[in-house]
Amino acid sequence: MKVVVIGGGPAGLAAARAAAGAGADTVLVDSEPTLGGQFHRGDPQRVDPRVRHLANSTVWAVEGMRLHVRTGPADSPSRTGETLNADAVVLATGAHDRVVPFPGWDLPGVYTAGAAQALAKGQKIAIGHRVVVSGTGPFLLPVAESLKAVGAEVLRICDANTGLGWLGRPRAASPAKLAELLGYAVRLGAAWRPRTAVVAAHGEDRVNAVTVAKLNPDWTIRSQERVAVDAVCVGHGFTPRLELAVAAGCVLTDGFVQVDHTGATSVPGWYAAGEVTGIGGADLAAAEGEVAGAAAARGACPTKALAKVRSGRRFAAALADAHPIRPGWHTWLTDNTLICRCEEVTYKDLRAAVDLEASGTRTFKLTSRIGLGLCQGRTCARAAVDIATALSGDRRTFFTPADLQRRPIATPLRLAELASLPEEDL
Amino acid sequence: MRVTIDGVPSQATPGQTVAGALLAAGRTSWRTTRVKSRPRGVFCGIGVCFDCLVTVNGVADVRACQRLLVDGDDIRTEGP
Amino acid sequence: MDVVVVGAGVIGAACADALSAAGLRVTVLDRGPLASGTSAAGEGNILVSDKEPGPELDLALSSLSRWPALVGDTDIEWDPKGGLVVATGDPAPLAHFAAVQREAGVDARWITPAEALEREPHLTTRVTAAVHYPQDAQVQPVLAAQALLSNVRRRGGVLRPGVTVVGLDARGVHTSEGVIACDHVVNACGPWSGEVSRALGAPIAIAPRRGMVLVTAPLPPTVHHKVYDADYVGAVASGDADLQTSTVVESTAAGTILIGSSRERVGFDESIRIRVLRELARKAVALFPSLADVPVMRAYGGFRPYAPDHLPVIGADPRVPGLWHATGHEGAGIGLAAATGALLAELLTGATPHLDPTPFRVDRPGVLECA
């Protein structure tokens, strides 16, 4: 029984441990040199010694139960290849920051919350001296704390929602979660500004000021002021990394991989755990990983972890309800605001595509050039489709989340790497 | 470790990424876009956005935020 | 007269454009969004270089002359880049092919390997012979289809995406959104034409033939023509079900390089096959060695509408009065669309056809299937 776990964050680590514990021959594939994922960055984790850990490794394509892997320095043409034939796969590929676009968001000095966090924890670098943190969700708080730890002054923490909605929900949060949040409130409360947002960044070659707006509940602008900064960090929740799930044919629900209580996806042999199944934080991810790893290895169901999954999902649902993305952000955009950073597609270009009735993912991309650049729409596709849907009004549209995530080549590789794949790997 | 960034010799530490070294050297952008020549540096920091591309040892299109420096690396950017 | 065109790809769009220009009231249906099937999966070829003398070449030459007038000032990324066919082995078959093409009116210029390298400096030095085809052009196929559909809309035609055709009788076309009364129906559903023809009670033998394309990261200008290996010609004309690949390399307006092409008969199976991608990569690197370190950022597949004898099907269905077909263009639909639309409209309105329609007729051997 060979179980391959993809992703070395909290979910993948727990899945690998559980699969190995159930006696499966377990491989953990992770793109980073050390384990722990984004959550444990700067604090490398270890995995069960029975697990074969493939570091610096990326699954770049999937054919049925066959996984094509490259191992070596990121984007290097000298990586080595390997093909893993799995009996079961656990997808724990996590999520990356979702950012809604605004004028100037492509200026150097504007970073995602994840970038600020990774640079602070992994490289001990502060993205700036005077920083505004903006977006929505509880992740803004640890990011602000990491920024302070490396010497940045955090001027504001702007959450476009009130961030408190979930408190009213019974049994939503554990006492530990409440204590954690209370700690943030004590340490960061002075900078915290609910129902505000950075709605524009200013500067020539890099950001030197931002417009901070007070928002209405639908995120339209009530009033605004200019704040001098040398860096901004933005995050509006997370987008799951779904290309491998889509390549494997897993059904999505509400933009996440659909799983049953054991983490089984719609495709036999494929399991998923962590943020690809819903955004719920590291504890829930680890519990889901443990359950999915055991199920993938056909081991006994870890009942304690399963109970944690159930309560964790309630908390995650409450959290998601409290941090919605409201459509008022469309009013922050100007004609020339870039939506696609790679291909430099503007809001105006999207409107032109909608006017040509480019109402399916493929035609919309080819008409506007959105998502055709190197990031393949990972950064902008969700925002672009939101915009297109809104601009289409009553007209029919045909956008599906799976189409936005269809990247059969999940990470780029060099033409010669592809050309030199040995016969036995095909 | 000794590396070269745009021809200038510099020190690097194990675990440092190319982006980490560039930011530590005070650079916030090192690439321009194809159409409108807009400056680009780090945005996502975790390998998703492909904004931070550099040339490493003669090979273009390497994500600076993902690539760890090794001794002797020759890093080239598009400037400035 | 009212006409319903089923299929809003480039062929349906060209038929609708020609029919509406002839004064007919046109409704275009598609079960999905406009121009989202085969038209959104190709390179946008407008080629004469890959065609041997015969009816398809005649259609291609006619189409080539008609395309510019159809789109007027609309930007469809028309690029008269020219084709360059190179041989790396025995040059004799290519020389013969070009010679017969020249007799049929194709501008096919025999050039030396040195001249080929001058035109394409990154080309392998193993080139033994080359033919330059100045007539070959490329468009962005979705923009081209949209330009034609915009003409239809401007003339009062109606575009209805998201409507599926389920049948046809004396009342009109039966669809997922009710019956649409009409005098004529045009089946322009590309690879899905076989399926739709069965729903309309008049089956024709059109099957899908899958192709895959690799897309590189944007590069500084590296490849200037549509460059392909002389073995492409054999692959296009072959009917083998097995995988065939032949090298086609060209750049796009966005700086990416498209690497094709593969041909497989695997039904509508969309799953990726690494073996196919490897073959494409191998042959591209052999033709352009300097592409070795270029990142491949995307691979995508599509389905070509394939008729048993490799010729388009354009004309009236002999079994069902009022039913017409315009399909089976395989990988050449963008290039052949302009003349296909014109010919279909001429036949449907009783005008004199601008070229002999006999080779494309629906009741030729192998095309009609039993109901």
PDB file of C-alpha atoms in Angstrom, chain A residues 57-225:
ATOM      1  CA  SER A  57       9.896  18.562  -4.817  1.00  0.00           C
ATOM      2  CA  THR A  58       6.885  19.459  -6.797  1.00  0.00           C
ATOM      3  CA  VAL A  59       4.179  17.333  -8.373  1.00  0.00           C
ATOM      4  CA  TRP A  60       3.903  19.001 -11.755  1.00  0.00           C
ATOM      5  CA  ALA A  61       1.405  16.661 -13.387  1.00  0.00           C
ATOM      6  CA  VAL A  62      -1.034  13.899 -12.568  1.00  0.00           C
ATOM      7  CA  GLU A  63      -2.113  10.977 -14.745  1.00  0.00           C
ATOM      8  CA  GLY A  64      -4.609   8.833 -12.893  1.00  0.00           C
ATOM      9  CA  MET A  65      -2.770   7.524  -9.813  1.00  0.00           C
ATOM     10  CA  ARG A  66       0.590   8.415 -11.295  1.00  0.00           C
ATOM     11  CA  LEU A  67       2.301  11.538 -10.011  1.00  0.00           C
ATOM     12  CA  HIS A  68       5.092  13.235 -11.922  1.00  0.00           C
ATOM     13  CA  VAL A  69       7.628  14.859  -9.597  1.00  0.00           C
ATOM     14  CA  ARG A  70      10.616  17.158 -10.112  1.00  0.00           C
ATOM     15  CA  THR A  71      13.157  17.503  -7.317  1.00  0.00           C
ATOM     16  CA  GLY A  72      15.801  20.185  -6.971  1.00  0.00           C
ATOM     17  CA  PRO A  73      16.272  23.942  -6.619  1.00  0.00           C
ATOM     18  CA  ALA A  74      13.163  25.954  -7.533  1.00  0.00           C
ATOM     19  CA  ASP A  75      12.797  26.497 -11.296  1.00  0.00           C
ATOM     20  CA  SER A  76      16.166  24.942 -11.987  1.00  0.00           C
ATOM     21  CA  PRO A  77      16.594  23.084 -15.282  1.00  0.00           C
ATOM     22  CA  SER A  78      18.858  20.589 -13.484  1.00  0.00           C
ATOM     23  CA  ARG A  79      16.154  19.091 -11.284  1.00  0.00           C
ATOM     24  CA  THR A  80      15.759  15.328 -11.282  1.00  0.00           C
ATOM     25  CA  GLY A  81      12.541  13.530 -12.111  1.00  0.00           C
ATOM     26  CA  GLU A  82      10.639  10.719 -10.505  1.00  0.00           C
ATOM     27  CA  THR A  83       7.259   9.114 -11.045  1.00  0.00           C
ATOM     28  CA  LEU A  84       5.280   7.888  -8.050  1.00  0.00           C
ATOM     29  CA  ASN A  85       2.606   5.259  -8.579  1.00  0.00           C
ATOM     30  CA  ALA A  86       0.268   5.690  -5.638  1.00  0.00           C
ATOM     31  CA  ASP A  87      -2.443   3.449  -4.261  1.00  0.00           C
ATOM     32  CA  ALA A  88      -3.821   6.483  -2.465  1.00  0.00           C
ATOM     33  CA  VAL A  89      -3.037  10.196  -2.529  1.00  0.00           C
ATOM     34  CA  VAL A  90      -3.666  12.796   0.156  1.00  0.00           C
ATOM     35  CA  LEU A  91      -3.822  16.310  -1.261  1.00  0.00           C
ATOM     36  CA  ALA A  92      -2.693  18.837   1.309  1.00  0.00           C
ATOM     37  CA  THR A  93      -1.598  21.590  -1.004  1.00  0.00           C
ATOM     38  CA  GLY A  94      -2.957  24.397   1.173  1.00  0.00           C
ATOM     39  CA  ALA A  95      -3.934  27.857   0.101  1.00  0.00           C
ATOM     40  CA  HIS A  96      -2.410  31.181  -0.806  1.00  0.00           C
ATOM     41  CA  ASP A  97      -3.548  34.709  -0.087  1.00  0.00           C
ATOM     42  CA  ARG A  98      -6.530  36.027  -1.887  1.00  0.00           C
ATOM     43  CA  VAL A  99      -6.152  39.724  -2.700  1.00  0.00           C
ATOM     44  CA  VAL A 100      -8.860  41.877  -4.206  1.00  0.00           C
ATOM     45  CA  PRO A 101      -7.347  44.360  -6.632  1.00  0.00           C
ATOM     46  CA  PHE A 102      -7.307  48.099  -6.081  1.00  0.00           C
ATOM     47  CA  PRO A 103      -5.618  50.993  -7.890  1.00  0.00           C
ATOM     48  CA  GLY A 104      -1.864  50.745  -7.378  1.00  0.00           C
ATOM     49  CA  TRP A 105      -1.842  47.214  -5.958  1.00  0.00           C
ATOM     50  CA  ASP A 106       0.899  46.273  -8.391  1.00  0.00           C
ATOM     51  CA  LEU A 107       3.328  48.909  -7.079  1.00  0.00           C
ATOM     52  CA  PRO A 108       6.474  47.525  -5.474  1.00  0.00           C
ATOM     53  CA  GLY A 109       6.033  47.820  -1.735  1.00  0.00           C
ATOM     54  CA  VAL A 110       2.582  46.258  -1.838  1.00  0.00           C
ATOM     55  CA  TYR A 111       2.848  42.688  -0.553  1.00  0.00           C
ATOM     56  CA  THR A 112       0.422  39.953   0.277  1.00  0.00           C
ATOM     57  CA  ALA A 113      -0.011  39.114   3.952  1.00  0.00           C
ATOM     58  CA  GLY A 114       1.603  35.762   3.196  1.00  0.00           C
ATOM     59  CA  ALA A 115       4.662  37.468   1.705  1.00  0.00           C
ATOM     60  CA  ALA A 116       5.044  39.733   4.725  1.00  0.00           C
ATOM     61  CA  GLN A 117       4.758  36.698   6.975  1.00  0.00           C
ATOM     62  CA  ALA A 118       7.161  34.533   4.954  1.00  0.00           C
ATOM     63  CA  LEU A 119       9.763  37.298   4.719  1.00  0.00           C
ATOM     64  CA  ALA A 120       9.499  38.081   8.431  1.00  0.00           C
ATOM     65  CA  LYS A 121       9.573  34.512   9.686  1.00  0.00           C
ATOM     66  CA  GLY A 122      11.762  32.924   7.015  1.00  0.00           C
ATOM     67  CA  GLN A 123      14.175  35.715   6.088  1.00  0.00           C
ATOM     68  CA  LYS A 124      13.949  38.061   9.112  1.00  0.00           C
ATOM     69  CA  ILE A 125      13.107  40.904   6.761  1.00  0.00           C
ATOM     70  CA  ALA A 126      10.525  43.610   7.433  1.00  0.00           C
ATOM     71  CA  ILE A 127       8.743  44.689   4.261  1.00  0.00           C
ATOM     72  CA  GLY A 128       8.942  48.317   5.420  1.00  0.00           C
ATOM     73  CA  HIS A 129       9.333  50.723   8.312  1.00  0.00           C
ATOM     74  CA  ARG A 130       5.842  52.201   8.228  1.00  0.00           C
ATOM     75  CA  VAL A 131       3.310  49.571   7.223  1.00  0.00           C
ATOM     76  CA  VAL A 132      -0.461  49.374   6.891  1.00  0.00           C
ATOM     77  CA  VAL A 133      -2.014  45.911   7.023  1.00  0.00           C
ATOM     78  CA  SER A 134      -5.323  45.609   5.182  1.00  0.00           C
ATOM     79  CA  GLY A 135      -7.842  42.983   4.170  1.00  0.00           C
ATOM     80  CA  THR A 136     -10.160  40.769   6.127  1.00  0.00           C
ATOM     81  CA  GLY A 137      -9.853  37.818   8.454  1.00  0.00           C
ATOM     82  CA  PRO A 138      -7.979  36.806  11.589  1.00  0.00           C
ATOM     83  CA  PHE A 139      -4.760  36.064   9.668  1.00  0.00           C
ATOM     84  CA  LEU A 140      -4.046  39.806   9.545  1.00  0.00           C
ATOM     85  CA  LEU A 141      -3.278  39.721  13.278  1.00  0.00           C
ATOM     86  CA  PRO A 142      -0.380  37.225  13.379  1.00  0.00           C
ATOM     87  CA  VAL A 143       1.011  38.941  10.292  1.00  0.00           C
ATOM     88  CA  ALA A 144       0.972  42.290  12.043  1.00  0.00           C
ATOM     89  CA  GLU A 145       2.656  40.673  15.012  1.00  0.00           C
ATOM     90  CA  SER A 146       5.365  39.144  12.814  1.00  0.00           C
ATOM     91  CA  LEU A 147       5.953  42.541  11.218  1.00  0.00           C
ATOM     92  CA  LYS A 148       6.411  44.141  14.627  1.00  0.00           C
ATOM     93  CA  ALA A 149       8.784  41.367  15.659  1.00  0.00           C
ATOM     94  CA  VAL A 150      11.160  42.276  12.809  1.00  0.00           C
ATOM     95  CA  GLY A 151      10.998  45.981  13.586  1.00  0.00           C
ATOM     96  CA  ALA A 152       8.224  47.390  11.400  1.00  0.00           C
ATOM     97  CA  GLU A 153       5.850  49.992  12.746  1.00  0.00           C
ATOM     98  CA  VAL A 154       2.310  48.795  12.036  1.00  0.00           C
ATOM     99  CA  LEU A 155       0.286  51.983  11.587  1.00  0.00           C
ATOM    100  CA  ARG A 156      -3.097  50.388  10.959  1.00  0.00           C
ATOM    101  CA  ILE A 157      -4.679  46.993  10.764  1.00  0.00           C
ATOM    102  CA  CYS A 158      -7.671  47.530   8.508  1.00  0.00           C
ATOM    103  CA  ASP A 159     -10.329  44.823   8.407  1.00  0.00           C
ATOM    104  CA  ALA A 160     -13.058  45.524   5.875  1.00  0.00           C
ATOM    105  CA  ASN A 161     -15.485  43.576   8.046  1.00  0.00           C
ATOM    106  CA  THR A 162     -16.077  44.056  11.756  1.00  0.00           C
ATOM    107  CA  GLY A 163     -14.334  40.756  12.439  1.00  0.00           C
ATOM    108  CA  LEU A 164     -16.535  40.015  15.428  1.00  0.00           C
ATOM    109  CA  GLY A 165     -19.541  38.336  13.872  1.00  0.00           C
ATOM    110  CA  TRP A 166     -18.569  34.819  14.870  1.00  0.00           C
ATOM    111  CA  LEU A 167     -18.418  35.678  18.570  1.00  0.00           C
ATOM    112  CA  GLY A 168     -22.175  35.590  18.722  1.00  0.00           C
ATOM    113  CA  ARG A 169     -22.301  32.009  17.442  1.00  0.00           C
ATOM    114  CA  PRO A 170     -22.573  29.453  20.201  1.00  0.00           C
ATOM    115  CA  ARG A 171     -19.890  26.733  20.236  1.00  0.00           C
ATOM    116  CA  ALA A 172     -18.125  28.336  17.311  1.00  0.00           C
ATOM    117  CA  ALA A 173     -14.837  28.939  19.037  1.00  0.00           C
ATOM    118  CA  SER A 174     -12.887  26.985  21.588  1.00  0.00           C
ATOM    119  CA  PRO A 175     -11.624  28.708  24.749  1.00  0.00           C
ATOM    120  CA  ALA A 176      -8.106  28.395  23.361  1.00  0.00           C
ATOM    121  CA  LYS A 177      -9.095  30.311  20.223  1.00  0.00           C
ATOM    122  CA  LEU A 178     -10.736  33.016  22.286  1.00  0.00           C
ATOM    123  CA  ALA A 179      -7.634  33.343  24.457  1.00  0.00           C
ATOM    124  CA  GLU A 180      -5.446  33.600  21.364  1.00  0.00           C
ATOM    125  CA  LEU A 181      -7.596  36.362  19.931  1.00  0.00           C
ATOM    126  CA  LEU A 182      -7.746  38.183  23.243  1.00  0.00           C
ATOM    127  CA  GLY A 183      -3.936  38.183  23.273  1.00  0.00           C
ATOM    128  CA  TYR A 184      -3.869  39.821  19.852  1.00  0.00           C
ATOM    129  CA  ALA A 185      -6.453  42.366  20.983  1.00  0.00           C
ATOM    130  CA  VAL A 186      -4.266  43.393  23.926  1.00  0.00           C
ATOM    131  CA  ARG A 187      -1.079  43.647  21.872  1.00  0.00           C
ATOM    132  CA  LEU A 188      -2.449  45.071  18.617  1.00  0.00           C
ATOM    133  CA  GLY A 189      -5.727  46.690  19.632  1.00  0.00           C
ATOM    134  CA  ALA A 190      -4.438  50.232  19.248  1.00  0.00           C
ATOM    135  CA  ALA A 191      -3.827  49.760  15.513  1.00  0.00           C
ATOM    136  CA  TRP A 192      -7.013  47.771  14.818  1.00  0.00           C
ATOM    137  CA  ARG A 193      -9.572  49.520  12.570  1.00  0.00           C
ATOM    138  CA  PRO A 194     -12.687  47.526  11.724  1.00  0.00           C
ATOM    139  CA  ARG A 195     -14.648  48.345   8.562  1.00  0.00           C
ATOM    140  CA  THR A 196     -11.752  50.147   6.891  1.00  0.00           C
ATOM    141  CA  ALA A 197      -9.550  49.220   3.941  1.00  0.00           C
ATOM    142  CA  VAL A 198      -6.647  50.318   1.806  1.00  0.00           C
ATOM    143  CA  VAL A 199      -8.488  51.218  -1.401  1.00  0.00           C
ATOM    144  CA  ALA A 200      -5.555  52.686  -3.352  1.00  0.00           C
ATOM    145  CA  ALA A 201      -1.771  52.686  -3.245  1.00  0.00           C
ATOM    146  CA  HIS A 202       0.224  55.661  -4.509  1.00  0.00           C
ATOM    147  CA  GLY A 203       3.765  56.183  -5.765  1.00  0.00           C
ATOM    148  CA  GLU A 204       5.857  56.121  -8.915  1.00  0.00           C
ATOM    149  CA  ASP A 205       8.338  53.268  -8.677  1.00  0.00           C
ATOM    150  CA  ARG A 206       7.212  52.118  -5.244  1.00  0.00           C
ATOM    151  CA  VAL A 207       4.453  52.819  -2.798  1.00  0.00           C
ATOM    152  CA  ASN A 208       4.807  55.980  -0.694  1.00  0.00           C
ATOM    153  CA  ALA A 209       1.233  56.454   0.501  1.00  0.00           C
ATOM    154  CA  VAL A 210      -2.091  54.696   0.634  1.00  0.00           C
ATOM    155  CA  THR A 211      -5.696  55.786   0.691  1.00  0.00           C
ATOM    156  CA  VAL A 212      -7.400  54.283   3.722  1.00  0.00           C
ATOM    157  CA  ALA A 213     -11.174  54.355   3.517  1.00  0.00           C
ATOM    158  CA  LYS A 214     -13.939  53.909   6.027  1.00  0.00           C
ATOM    159  CA  LEU A 215     -16.343  51.442   4.476  1.00  0.00           C
ATOM    160  CA  ASN A 216     -20.045  50.769   4.444  1.00  0.00           C
ATOM    161  CA  PRO A 217     -21.091  47.205   5.244  1.00  0.00           C
ATOM    162  CA  ASP A 218     -21.071  46.388   1.502  1.00  0.00           C
ATOM    163  CA  TRP A 219     -17.478  47.734   1.244  1.00  0.00           C
ATOM    164  CA  THR A 220     -18.379  50.855  -0.709  1.00  0.00           C
ATOM    165  CA  ILE A 221     -16.431  53.901   0.445  1.00  0.00           C
ATOM    166  CA  ARG A 222     -17.815  56.269   3.106  1.00  0.00           C
ATOM    167  CA  SER A 223     -14.813  58.519   3.586  1.00  0.00           C
ATOM    168  CA  GLN A 224     -11.104  58.386   2.941  1.00  0.00           C
ATOM    169  CA  GLU A 225      -7.759  59.726   4.090  1.00  0.00           C
TER     170      GLU A 225
END
